[in-house]
Amino acid sequence: MAENNVVENVETNVPQHKLTNKELNSCFWRFVFFPMCTINYERFQTLQYFQAMKKVIQKLYPSKEDQIDAAKRHMAFFNTTPQWMGIPLGISCATEETIANLPKGEERTELENSVNVVKASLMGPLAGIGDSLDATIVAIIGALSAGFAINGSILGAVLMLVLGNAYYLSICYFGYFYSYRNGIKVIRDMNKSNILDKVMEAASILGMTALGALVPSWVGFNLTTNIQIGDYVLNIQQELNNIIPGLAPLVLTLILASLYKKNISSIKLVVLIFIIAFVMALIGLTA
């Protein structure tokens, strides 16, 4: 075994550069701890991406000239959902490792040119699924945490901190190390298994389930008028709850959702809610 990053290949006697856990972990923690820290309108997340790759480049390329060439490859424009950056980063680490062990020539040049092609092809789809999944998962975590917080419980803040970071770190860790171990094969696996569509479908189902459960708790809409029928007093709200608990808030939510789909702005819907509440309070249907 040669010094530091050079491992002697016994069969071919060709020096092989190999990343160790030290460099891989350095790349991982750099992008995990500093999401969006260098974002700008010219290159967005490029500097963050390059900073994460710094130790990897230094380990794989002893030559200053090769380090500069690699640095230029990773200074191209890049932007995606922060935690999903781990997937292209893992692929980049695996690709750079392969490049470092190839002799100068056409094959190495083609692989060098493919680095930014892969990054550019991934950042759009990953941003689409990442932003959508974040909107669903973070909303669910926030709703659960807020439920405790509005009652004055510190558990609300603890839940948001623990669950939010658990989601963030799990996406970062799995995406990065899985992509490094499998390299370009990750893209083929994604296309073959259609995993992005499956994740989006699962997230949508989870989000709609959580939303349905939260409607009765978060939408305050109760009918208070009782109807006298002979000696019997009909409690409207109780009867509705006997049919489906939380039916009144659910109906109101569905009506507002259908109006919103018809391009009625949220401001107009707020005004509409105010008017409905005012009229129903005047005639004694609500408290």
Short mmCIF file of N, CA and C in Angstrom, two decimals, residues 59-193:
data_model
loop_
_atom_site.label_atom_id
_atom_site.label_comp_id
_atom_site.label_asym_id
_atom_site.label_seq_id
_atom_site.Cartn_x
_atom_site.Cartn_y
_atom_site.Cartn_z
N LYS A 59 -7.80 14.96 -1.94
CA LYS A 59 -7.34 13.59 -1.71
C LYS A 59 -7.09 12.84 -3.01
N LEU A 60 -7.98 13.02 -3.98
CA LEU A 60 -7.89 12.24 -5.22
C LEU A 60 -6.84 12.76 -6.19
N TYR A 61 -6.53 14.06 -6.14
CA TYR A 61 -5.64 14.65 -7.14
C TYR A 61 -4.43 15.31 -6.46
N PRO A 62 -3.31 14.60 -6.38
CA PRO A 62 -2.10 15.21 -5.79
C PRO A 62 -1.59 16.39 -6.62
N SER A 63 -1.82 16.34 -7.94
CA SER A 63 -1.33 17.40 -8.82
C SER A 63 -2.19 18.65 -8.69
N LYS A 64 -1.53 19.80 -8.57
CA LYS A 64 -2.23 21.08 -8.47
C LYS A 64 -3.08 21.33 -9.73
N GLU A 65 -2.54 20.97 -10.87
CA GLU A 65 -3.25 21.18 -12.13
C GLU A 65 -4.55 20.38 -12.17
N ASP A 66 -4.50 19.11 -11.72
CA ASP A 66 -5.69 18.28 -11.70
C ASP A 66 -6.72 18.81 -10.69
N GLN A 67 -6.24 19.34 -9.57
CA GLN A 67 -7.14 19.92 -8.57
C GLN A 67 -7.88 21.11 -9.15
N ILE A 68 -7.18 21.95 -9.91
CA ILE A 68 -7.81 23.12 -10.53
C ILE A 68 -8.87 22.69 -11.55
N ASP A 69 -8.54 21.67 -12.35
CA ASP A 69 -9.50 21.18 -13.35
C ASP A 69 -10.76 20.64 -12.67
N ALA A 70 -10.56 19.89 -11.58
CA ALA A 70 -11.71 19.34 -10.85
C ALA A 70 -12.53 20.45 -10.20
N ALA A 71 -11.83 21.45 -9.68
CA ALA A 71 -12.53 22.58 -9.05
C ALA A 71 -13.40 23.32 -10.06
N LYS A 72 -12.89 23.48 -11.27
CA LYS A 72 -13.65 24.15 -12.32
C LYS A 72 -14.92 23.36 -12.67
N ARG A 73 -14.80 22.02 -12.64
CA ARG A 73 -15.97 21.20 -12.94
C ARG A 73 -17.10 21.45 -11.94
N HIS A 74 -16.71 21.69 -10.70
CA HIS A 74 -17.72 21.83 -9.64
C HIS A 74 -18.04 23.29 -9.31
N MET A 75 -17.62 24.19 -10.18
CA MET A 75 -18.00 25.60 -10.03
C MET A 75 -19.07 25.99 -11.05
N ALA A 76 -19.62 25.00 -11.74
CA ALA A 76 -20.73 25.27 -12.66
C ALA A 76 -22.01 25.49 -11.85
N PHE A 77 -22.97 26.16 -12.46
CA PHE A 77 -24.24 26.47 -11.79
C PHE A 77 -24.89 25.22 -11.23
N PHE A 78 -25.40 25.32 -9.98
CA PHE A 78 -26.12 24.20 -9.38
C PHE A 78 -27.15 24.73 -8.40
N ASN A 79 -28.33 24.09 -8.41
CA ASN A 79 -29.37 24.48 -7.46
C ASN A 79 -30.41 23.37 -7.35
N THR A 80 -30.70 22.94 -6.12
CA THR A 80 -31.75 21.95 -5.88
C THR A 80 -32.19 22.06 -4.43
N THR A 81 -33.14 21.23 -4.01
CA THR A 81 -33.54 21.21 -2.60
C THR A 81 -32.34 20.79 -1.76
N PRO A 82 -31.95 21.55 -0.71
CA PRO A 82 -30.68 21.33 -0.01
C PRO A 82 -30.38 19.89 0.40
N GLN A 83 -31.34 19.22 1.08
CA GLN A 83 -31.02 17.87 1.56
C GLN A 83 -30.89 16.85 0.45
N TRP A 84 -31.48 17.14 -0.70
CA TRP A 84 -31.38 16.21 -1.83
C TRP A 84 -30.10 16.44 -2.63
N MET A 85 -29.30 17.40 -2.22
CA MET A 85 -28.00 17.61 -2.84
C MET A 85 -27.09 16.40 -2.63
N GLY A 86 -27.39 15.60 -1.61
CA GLY A 86 -26.55 14.44 -1.31
C GLY A 86 -26.47 13.45 -2.46
N ILE A 87 -27.54 13.32 -3.25
CA ILE A 87 -27.53 12.36 -4.35
C ILE A 87 -26.51 12.73 -5.43
N PRO A 88 -26.57 13.95 -6.00
CA PRO A 88 -25.53 14.30 -6.98
C PRO A 88 -24.14 14.37 -6.36
N LEU A 89 -24.04 14.76 -5.08
CA LEU A 89 -22.73 14.80 -4.43
C LEU A 89 -22.12 13.40 -4.34
N GLY A 90 -22.92 12.43 -3.95
CA GLY A 90 -22.43 11.06 -3.87
C GLY A 90 -21.96 10.55 -5.22
N ILE A 91 -22.75 10.85 -6.27
CA ILE A 91 -22.37 10.45 -7.62
C ILE A 91 -21.09 11.16 -8.05
N SER A 92 -20.97 12.45 -7.70
CA SER A 92 -19.77 13.20 -8.05
C SER A 92 -18.53 12.60 -7.40
N CYS A 93 -18.65 12.22 -6.13
CA CYS A 93 -17.51 11.61 -5.43
C CYS A 93 -17.09 10.31 -6.12
N ALA A 94 -18.07 9.48 -6.46
CA ALA A 94 -17.77 8.21 -7.13
C ALA A 94 -17.16 8.44 -8.50
N THR A 95 -17.69 9.42 -9.23
CA THR A 95 -17.17 9.72 -10.57
C THR A 95 -15.76 10.27 -10.51
N GLU A 96 -15.51 11.20 -9.59
CA GLU A 96 -14.17 11.77 -9.45
C GLU A 96 -13.16 10.69 -9.05
N GLU A 97 -13.59 9.75 -8.24
CA GLU A 97 -12.71 8.65 -7.84
C GLU A 97 -12.32 7.81 -9.06
N THR A 98 -13.29 7.59 -9.94
CA THR A 98 -13.02 6.83 -11.17
C THR A 98 -12.09 7.61 -12.09
N ILE A 99 -12.35 8.91 -12.24
CA ILE A 99 -11.52 9.77 -13.10
C ILE A 99 -10.08 9.77 -12.62
N ALA A 100 -9.89 9.86 -11.30
CA ALA A 100 -8.53 9.94 -10.74
C ALA A 100 -7.72 8.69 -11.03
N ASN A 101 -8.38 7.57 -11.29
CA ASN A 101 -7.67 6.31 -11.53
C ASN A 101 -7.56 5.95 -13.01
N LEU A 102 -7.99 6.88 -13.88
CA LEU A 102 -7.86 6.65 -15.32
C LEU A 102 -6.66 7.42 -15.86
N PRO A 103 -5.96 6.86 -16.83
CA PRO A 103 -4.86 7.60 -17.47
C PRO A 103 -5.43 8.72 -18.34
N LYS A 104 -4.60 9.71 -18.61
CA LYS A 104 -5.02 10.79 -19.50
C LYS A 104 -5.39 10.22 -20.86
N GLY A 105 -6.56 10.63 -21.35
CA GLY A 105 -6.97 10.12 -22.65
C GLY A 105 -8.43 10.42 -22.91
N GLU A 106 -8.95 9.84 -23.98
CA GLU A 106 -10.32 10.13 -24.41
C GLU A 106 -11.35 9.67 -23.38
N GLU A 107 -11.14 8.47 -22.81
CA GLU A 107 -12.10 7.95 -21.85
C GLU A 107 -12.20 8.84 -20.62
N ARG A 108 -11.03 9.29 -20.14
CA ARG A 108 -11.02 10.17 -18.96
C ARG A 108 -11.68 11.51 -19.28
N THR A 109 -11.41 12.06 -20.47
CA THR A 109 -11.99 13.34 -20.87
C THR A 109 -13.52 13.25 -20.95
N GLU A 110 -14.02 12.15 -21.51
CA GLU A 110 -15.47 11.97 -21.61
C GLU A 110 -16.11 11.89 -20.22
N LEU A 111 -15.44 11.21 -19.30
CA LEU A 111 -15.97 11.09 -17.95
C LEU A 111 -15.95 12.43 -17.23
N GLU A 112 -14.90 13.21 -17.45
CA GLU A 112 -14.81 14.56 -16.87
C GLU A 112 -15.96 15.44 -17.39
N ASN A 113 -16.24 15.33 -18.68
CA ASN A 113 -17.31 16.13 -19.27
C ASN A 113 -18.69 15.70 -18.77
N SER A 114 -18.80 14.46 -18.33
CA SER A 114 -20.10 13.95 -17.89
C SER A 114 -20.49 14.43 -16.49
N VAL A 115 -19.52 14.93 -15.72
CA VAL A 115 -19.77 15.30 -14.33
C VAL A 115 -20.90 16.33 -14.23
N ASN A 116 -20.78 17.42 -14.98
CA ASN A 116 -21.79 18.47 -14.90
C ASN A 116 -23.06 18.12 -15.66
N VAL A 117 -22.95 17.22 -16.65
CA VAL A 117 -24.15 16.76 -17.35
C VAL A 117 -25.06 16.00 -16.38
N VAL A 118 -24.45 15.14 -15.57
CA VAL A 118 -25.22 14.38 -14.57
C VAL A 118 -25.82 15.30 -13.53
N LYS A 119 -25.01 16.24 -13.04
CA LYS A 119 -25.51 17.19 -12.03
C LYS A 119 -26.68 18.00 -12.58
N ALA A 120 -26.55 18.49 -13.80
CA ALA A 120 -27.60 19.31 -14.40
C ALA A 120 -28.88 18.51 -14.65
N SER A 121 -28.71 17.22 -15.00
CA SER A 121 -29.89 16.40 -15.28
C SER A 121 -30.63 16.01 -14.00
N LEU A 122 -29.93 16.02 -12.87
CA LEU A 122 -30.55 15.61 -11.60
C LEU A 122 -31.17 16.76 -10.82
N MET A 123 -30.60 17.96 -10.93
CA MET A 123 -31.02 19.02 -10.00
C MET A 123 -32.48 19.44 -10.21
N GLY A 124 -32.98 19.40 -11.43
CA GLY A 124 -34.38 19.76 -11.66
C GLY A 124 -35.36 18.77 -11.06
N PRO A 125 -35.26 17.47 -11.45
CA PRO A 125 -36.17 16.47 -10.87
C PRO A 125 -36.07 16.37 -9.35
N LEU A 126 -34.85 16.46 -8.81
CA LEU A 126 -34.69 16.37 -7.35
C LEU A 126 -35.30 17.58 -6.66
N ALA A 127 -35.21 18.75 -7.28
CA ALA A 127 -35.84 19.94 -6.70
C ALA A 127 -37.36 19.80 -6.70
N GLY A 128 -37.90 19.22 -7.78
CA GLY A 128 -39.34 19.04 -7.86
C GLY A 128 -39.87 18.12 -6.77
N ILE A 129 -39.24 16.95 -6.64
CA ILE A 129 -39.71 16.01 -5.62
C ILE A 129 -39.34 16.50 -4.22
N GLY A 130 -38.16 17.13 -4.09
CA GLY A 130 -37.72 17.60 -2.77
C GLY A 130 -38.60 18.70 -2.21
N ASP A 131 -38.93 19.68 -3.04
CA ASP A 131 -39.78 20.79 -2.58
C ASP A 131 -41.19 20.30 -2.24
N SER A 132 -41.71 19.40 -3.08
CA SER A 132 -43.06 18.88 -2.84
C SER A 132 -43.11 18.03 -1.57
N LEU A 133 -42.12 17.17 -1.41
CA LEU A 133 -42.08 16.31 -0.23
C LEU A 133 -41.87 17.14 1.04
N ASP A 134 -41.01 18.14 0.95
CA ASP A 134 -40.78 19.02 2.10
C ASP A 134 -42.07 19.72 2.52
N ALA A 135 -42.80 20.22 1.52
CA ALA A 135 -44.04 20.94 1.84
C ALA A 135 -45.02 20.04 2.58
N THR A 136 -45.02 18.75 2.23
CA THR A 136 -45.93 17.81 2.89
C THR A 136 -45.42 17.40 4.27
N ILE A 137 -44.17 16.92 4.32
CA ILE A 137 -43.62 16.39 5.58
C ILE A 137 -43.47 17.49 6.63
N VAL A 138 -42.90 18.62 6.23
CA VAL A 138 -42.68 19.71 7.19
C VAL A 138 -44.02 20.26 7.70
N ALA A 139 -45.02 20.31 6.82
CA ALA A 139 -46.34 20.77 7.25
C ALA A 139 -46.94 19.82 8.29
N ILE A 140 -46.76 18.52 8.08
CA ILE A 140 -47.28 17.54 9.03
C ILE A 140 -46.56 17.66 10.37
N ILE A 141 -45.23 17.73 10.32
CA ILE A 141 -44.44 17.88 11.55
C ILE A 141 -44.81 19.17 12.26
N GLY A 142 -44.95 20.26 11.49
CA GLY A 142 -45.32 21.55 12.08
C GLY A 142 -46.69 21.52 12.71
N ALA A 143 -47.64 20.84 12.06
CA ALA A 143 -48.99 20.75 12.61
C ALA A 143 -49.01 19.97 13.91
N LEU A 144 -48.28 18.85 13.94
CA LEU A 144 -48.20 18.06 15.17
C LEU A 144 -47.55 18.87 16.30
N SER A 145 -46.49 19.56 15.96
CA SER A 145 -45.78 20.35 16.97
C SER A 145 -46.63 21.52 17.46
N ALA A 146 -47.32 22.18 16.52
CA ALA A 146 -48.16 23.33 16.89
C ALA A 146 -49.29 22.92 17.80
N GLY A 147 -49.80 21.68 17.62
CA GLY A 147 -50.87 21.20 18.47
C GLY A 147 -50.48 21.20 19.94
N PHE A 148 -49.21 20.86 20.22
CA PHE A 148 -48.71 20.90 21.60
C PHE A 148 -48.36 22.33 22.01
N ALA A 149 -47.79 23.09 21.08
CA ALA A 149 -47.32 24.44 21.40
C ALA A 149 -48.47 25.38 21.78
N ILE A 150 -49.61 25.28 21.08
CA ILE A 150 -50.72 26.20 21.37
C ILE A 150 -51.34 25.93 22.75
N ASN A 151 -51.03 24.75 23.30
CA ASN A 151 -51.49 24.45 24.66
C ASN A 151 -50.43 24.77 25.71
N GLY A 152 -49.36 25.44 25.24
CA GLY A 152 -48.32 25.87 26.16
C GLY A 152 -47.30 24.81 26.52
N SER A 153 -47.26 23.70 25.77
CA SER A 153 -46.33 22.62 26.07
C SER A 153 -45.02 22.80 25.32
N ILE A 154 -43.90 22.63 26.02
CA ILE A 154 -42.58 22.72 25.40
C ILE A 154 -42.34 21.56 24.44
N LEU A 155 -43.17 20.52 24.55
CA LEU A 155 -43.05 19.38 23.65
C LEU A 155 -43.23 19.78 22.19
N GLY A 156 -43.96 20.87 21.96
CA GLY A 156 -44.13 21.35 20.60
C GLY A 156 -42.80 21.72 19.96
N ALA A 157 -41.99 22.49 20.69
CA ALA A 157 -40.67 22.88 20.18
C ALA A 157 -39.74 21.68 20.05
N VAL A 158 -39.81 20.78 21.03
CA VAL A 158 -38.95 19.58 21.01
C VAL A 158 -39.29 18.70 19.82
N LEU A 159 -40.58 18.49 19.58
CA LEU A 159 -41.01 17.67 18.44
C LEU A 159 -40.54 18.26 17.11
N MET A 160 -40.70 19.58 16.97
CA MET A 160 -40.29 20.24 15.73
C MET A 160 -38.79 20.08 15.50
N LEU A 161 -38.01 20.24 16.57
CA LEU A 161 -36.56 20.12 16.47
C LEU A 161 -36.14 18.69 16.14
N VAL A 162 -36.69 17.72 16.87
CA VAL A 162 -36.28 16.33 16.72
C VAL A 162 -36.78 15.74 15.40
N LEU A 163 -38.09 15.85 15.13
CA LEU A 163 -38.66 15.25 13.92
C LEU A 163 -38.17 15.96 12.66
N GLY A 164 -38.05 17.31 12.73
CA GLY A 164 -37.56 18.05 11.57
C GLY A 164 -36.15 17.65 11.18
N ASN A 165 -35.28 17.54 12.18
CA ASN A 165 -33.89 17.15 11.90
C ASN A 165 -33.77 15.68 11.54
N ALA A 166 -34.62 14.83 12.11
CA ALA A 166 -34.59 13.41 11.76
C ALA A 166 -34.93 13.23 10.28
N TYR A 167 -35.94 13.96 9.81
CA TYR A 167 -36.31 13.90 8.39
C TYR A 167 -35.17 14.43 7.52
N TYR A 168 -34.62 15.57 7.89
CA TYR A 168 -33.55 16.22 7.10
C TYR A 168 -32.32 15.32 7.02
N LEU A 169 -31.86 14.82 8.17
CA LEU A 169 -30.63 14.04 8.19
C LEU A 169 -30.79 12.68 7.51
N SER A 170 -31.96 12.07 7.62
CA SER A 170 -32.16 10.77 6.99
C SER A 170 -32.10 10.88 5.47
N ILE A 171 -32.72 11.94 4.91
CA ILE A 171 -32.66 12.16 3.47
C ILE A 171 -31.22 12.42 3.03
N CYS A 172 -30.52 13.28 3.77
CA CYS A 172 -29.13 13.60 3.45
C CYS A 172 -28.25 12.37 3.47
N TYR A 173 -28.33 11.59 4.56
CA TYR A 173 -27.44 10.45 4.76
C TYR A 173 -27.67 9.36 3.72
N PHE A 174 -28.94 8.94 3.59
CA PHE A 174 -29.22 7.85 2.66
C PHE A 174 -28.89 8.25 1.22
N GLY A 175 -29.33 9.44 0.82
CA GLY A 175 -29.09 9.88 -0.55
C GLY A 175 -27.62 9.95 -0.89
N TYR A 176 -26.82 10.49 0.03
CA TYR A 176 -25.39 10.69 -0.23
C TYR A 176 -24.63 9.37 -0.29
N PHE A 177 -24.73 8.55 0.75
CA PHE A 177 -23.92 7.34 0.81
C PHE A 177 -24.42 6.27 -0.17
N TYR A 178 -25.72 6.20 -0.39
CA TYR A 178 -26.24 5.26 -1.39
C TYR A 178 -25.73 5.63 -2.78
N SER A 179 -25.75 6.93 -3.08
CA SER A 179 -25.30 7.40 -4.40
C SER A 179 -23.81 7.18 -4.58
N TYR A 180 -23.03 7.37 -3.53
CA TYR A 180 -21.59 7.14 -3.65
C TYR A 180 -21.30 5.66 -3.92
N ARG A 181 -21.99 4.77 -3.21
CA ARG A 181 -21.73 3.34 -3.38
C ARG A 181 -22.17 2.83 -4.76
N ASN A 182 -23.18 3.45 -5.34
CA ASN A 182 -23.73 2.94 -6.59
C ASN A 182 -23.39 3.78 -7.81
N GLY A 183 -22.92 5.02 -7.60
CA GLY A 183 -22.49 5.86 -8.71
C GLY A 183 -23.60 6.14 -9.72
N ILE A 184 -23.26 6.11 -11.00
CA ILE A 184 -24.21 6.40 -12.07
C ILE A 184 -25.37 5.41 -12.08
N LYS A 185 -25.16 4.24 -11.49
CA LYS A 185 -26.21 3.22 -11.44
C LYS A 185 -27.47 3.76 -10.74
N VAL A 186 -27.30 4.77 -9.87
CA VAL A 186 -28.44 5.36 -9.16
C VAL A 186 -29.47 5.90 -10.15
N ILE A 187 -29.01 6.56 -11.19
CA ILE A 187 -29.92 7.15 -12.18
C ILE A 187 -30.69 6.05 -12.90
N ARG A 188 -29.99 4.98 -13.28
CA ARG A 188 -30.67 3.86 -13.95
C ARG A 188 -31.70 3.22 -13.01
N ASP A 189 -31.34 3.08 -11.74
CA ASP A 189 -32.27 2.50 -10.76
C ASP A 189 -33.51 3.36 -10.59
N MET A 190 -33.32 4.69 -10.58
CA MET A 190 -34.45 5.60 -10.43
C MET A 190 -35.41 5.47 -11.61
N ASN A 191 -34.85 5.41 -12.81
CA ASN A 191 -35.68 5.31 -14.00
C ASN A 191 -36.40 3.96 -14.07
N LYS A 192 -35.68 2.89 -13.70
CA LYS A 192 -36.24 1.54 -13.80
C LYS A 192 -37.35 1.32 -12.77
N SER A 193 -37.11 1.76 -11.53
CA SER A 193 -38.07 1.51 -10.46
C SER A 193 -39.17 2.56 -10.38
#
